[in-house]
Amino acid sequence: MTVDQFLPRQIVRPPLEKSSARRAAGLPEPGERRRLREQWGLTTRQVAMAFGVTPATVRSWECGRTAPRGVRREAYRRFLAGLAQHTAVDVQGSAGPRPAPPVPPKAVPQKAVPQKAVPPSPPPPARVVGRVDPVPPGRVRRLRVLGATACAWSLAALWVILTCPPPL
């Protein structure tokens, strides 16, 4: 008899298909998420503020470590779809050289006044509609149980201190 006979054999499970789960949820691949954000000149901080999360969370979404859940997932999916749709329109529209816009003739020459160049402002960040709770319900339950347990132990210790006679 060998030791191998007594040891339980490990069950080898096939790896989970994360990419198919992401595609089923409608989110693009993580690299595509980052590319879309950068193409529009948005920072992780701007996107994080729009969705009520931290910039580190947005970076996690973009590298594929985590994915948004619940209401944020749907809002993030629509946000990325909008960026991709407008990017596709821009790419299709810029296929050939654009003709210069017609310049209307000036009737009366005016004195040229130098104007400050104003950069175009980015679109306002999308906001998640509805109640956004940054703490998941499971964590709230655990914290409540932990608080109740700490309270019970504190009361038990206080009772022991008050009811036990001092040592002689």
Coordinates of C-alpha atoms in Angstrom, one line a residue:
M1 CA 0.0 0.0 0.0
T2 CA 1.2 3.5 -0.8
V3 CA 0.3 6.8 0.8
D4 CA -1.3 7.9 -2.5
Q5 CA -4.1 5.4 -2.0
F6 CA -5.2 7.2 1.2
L7 CA -5.0 10.7 0.0
P8 CA -8.1 12.2 -1.6
R9 CA -7.7 13.0 -5.2
Q10 CA -8.2 16.6 -6.2
I11 CA -11.1 17.3 -8.4
V12 CA -9.9 19.2 -11.5
R13 CA -12.5 21.7 -12.6
P14 CA -12.4 23.4 -16.0
P15 CA -11.5 27.0 -15.8
L16 CA -14.4 29.4 -15.8
E17 CA -15.0 31.4 -19.0
K18 CA -14.8 34.9 -17.7
S19 CA -14.9 36.5 -21.1
S20 CA -18.2 34.8 -22.0
A21 CA -19.7 36.1 -18.8
R22 CA -18.6 39.6 -19.6
R23 CA -19.9 39.4 -23.2
A24 CA -23.2 38.1 -21.8
A25 CA -23.5 41.1 -19.6
G26 CA -22.9 43.3 -22.6
L27 CA -19.6 44.9 -21.4
P28 CA -16.8 45.1 -23.9
E29 CA -13.4 43.6 -23.2
P30 CA -11.3 45.3 -20.5
G31 CA -8.8 46.7 -23.0
E32 CA -11.6 48.2 -25.1
R33 CA -13.1 49.9 -22.0
R34 CA -9.8 51.7 -21.4
R35 CA -9.3 52.6 -25.0
L36 CA -12.8 54.1 -25.3
R37 CA -12.2 56.2 -22.1
E38 CA -8.8 57.4 -23.3
Q39 CA -10.0 58.1 -26.8
W40 CA -12.6 60.6 -25.4
G41 CA -9.9 62.2 -23.1
L42 CA -11.6 61.1 -19.9
T43 CA -9.6 60.4 -16.7
T44 CA -10.3 57.5 -14.4
R45 CA -11.2 60.2 -11.8
Q46 CA -13.9 61.7 -14.0
V47 CA -15.4 58.3 -14.7
A48 CA -15.2 57.3 -11.0
M49 CA -17.0 60.5 -10.0
A50 CA -19.7 59.9 -12.5
F51 CA -20.4 56.3 -11.2
G52 CA -19.8 57.1 -7.5
V53 CA -16.7 54.9 -7.1
T54 CA -13.0 55.4 -6.6
P55 CA -10.5 55.7 -9.5
A56 CA -8.9 52.5 -8.4
T57 CA -12.3 50.7 -9.0
V58 CA -12.5 52.1 -12.5
R59 CA -8.9 50.9 -13.1
S60 CA -10.0 47.4 -11.8
W61 CA -12.9 47.4 -14.3
E62 CA -10.6 48.4 -17.1
C63 CA -8.0 45.7 -16.4
G64 CA -10.6 43.0 -15.9
R65 CA -9.9 42.3 -12.3
T66 CA -13.4 43.2 -11.3
A67 CA -16.6 44.2 -13.0
P68 CA -19.4 46.6 -11.9
R69 CA -22.5 45.0 -10.4
G70 CA -26.1 45.9 -10.2
V71 CA -27.2 49.4 -11.3
R72 CA -23.7 50.5 -12.0
R73 CA -23.1 47.6 -14.4
E74 CA -26.1 48.6 -16.5
A75 CA -25.1 52.3 -16.4
Y76 CA -21.4 51.5 -17.2
R77 CA -22.6 49.3 -20.1
R78 CA -24.7 52.1 -21.5
F79 CA -21.9 54.6 -21.0
L80 CA -19.4 52.5 -22.9
A81 CA -22.0 51.7 -25.6
G82 CA -22.5 55.5 -26.1
L83 CA -18.8 56.1 -26.3
A84 CA -18.4 53.3 -28.8
Q85 CA -21.3 54.5 -30.9
H86 CA -20.1 58.0 -31.1
T87 CA -16.6 56.8 -31.9
A88 CA -17.9 54.6 -34.7
V89 CA -19.8 57.6 -36.2
D90 CA -16.6 59.8 -36.0
V91 CA -14.6 57.0 -37.6
Q92 CA -17.2 56.5 -40.4
G93 CA -17.6 60.2 -41.0
S94 CA -13.8 60.8 -41.3
A95 CA -13.3 58.2 -44.1
G96 CA -12.5 60.8 -46.7
P97 CA -11.2 64.3 -46.8
R98 CA -13.8 66.8 -45.7
P99 CA -14.5 69.8 -47.9
A100 CA -13.9 73.1 -46.3
P101 CA -17.0 74.8 -45.0
P102 CA -18.2 77.7 -47.2
V103 CA -17.1 81.1 -46.0
P104 CA -19.8 83.8 -46.1
P105 CA -18.6 87.0 -47.8
K106 CA -18.2 89.9 -45.5
A107 CA -20.2 93.0 -46.5
V108 CA -18.3 95.5 -44.3
P109 CA -14.7 94.8 -43.3
Q110 CA -14.4 94.9 -39.5
K111 CA -11.4 95.5 -37.4
A112 CA -9.9 92.2 -36.3
V113 CA -10.1 91.7 -32.6
P114 CA -7.9 88.9 -31.1
Q115 CA -9.9 86.4 -29.2
K116 CA -8.8 83.9 -26.7
A117 CA -8.9 80.3 -27.9
V118 CA -11.3 78.4 -25.7
P119 CA -10.8 74.7 -25.6
P120 CA -14.0 72.7 -26.1
S121 CA -15.4 71.5 -22.8
P122 CA -15.8 67.8 -22.3
P123 CA -19.4 66.5 -22.0
P124 CA -20.7 66.4 -18.4
P125 CA -20.1 63.0 -16.7
A126 CA -22.9 60.6 -16.7
R127 CA -24.6 60.1 -13.3
V128 CA -26.0 56.9 -12.0
V129 CA -29.7 57.4 -11.4
G130 CA -31.1 55.9 -8.2
R131 CA -29.8 55.1 -4.8
V132 CA -26.1 54.2 -4.9
D133 CA -24.8 52.4 -1.8
P134 CA -21.0 52.0 -1.8
V135 CA -21.2 49.2 0.9
P136 CA -22.6 45.9 -0.3
P137 CA -25.5 44.5 1.8
G138 CA -23.4 41.4 2.8
R139 CA -20.8 43.6 4.4
V140 CA -23.4 45.7 6.2
R141 CA -24.8 42.5 7.8
R142 CA -21.4 41.3 8.8
L143 CA -20.6 44.7 10.4
R144 CA -23.9 44.7 12.3
V145 CA -23.3 41.2 13.6
L146 CA -19.7 42.1 14.6
G147 CA -21.0 45.2 16.4
A148 CA -23.7 43.3 18.3
T149 CA -21.1 40.7 19.3
A150 CA -18.7 43.3 20.6
C151 CA -21.4 44.9 22.6
A152 CA -22.5 41.6 24.2
W153 CA -18.9 40.7 25.1
S154 CA -18.4 44.2 26.6
L155 CA -21.5 43.8 28.7
A156 CA -20.4 40.4 29.9
A157 CA -16.9 41.7 30.9
L158 CA -18.5 44.6 32.8
W159 CA -20.8 42.2 34.6
V160 CA -17.9 40.0 35.7
I161 CA -15.9 43.0 36.9
L162 CA -18.8 44.4 38.9
T163 CA -20.1 41.2 40.4
C164 CA -16.8 39.4 41.3
P165 CA -15.3 40.2 44.7
P166 CA -11.8 41.6 44.7
P167 CA -9.0 39.2 45.4
L168 CA -7.6 39.4 49.0

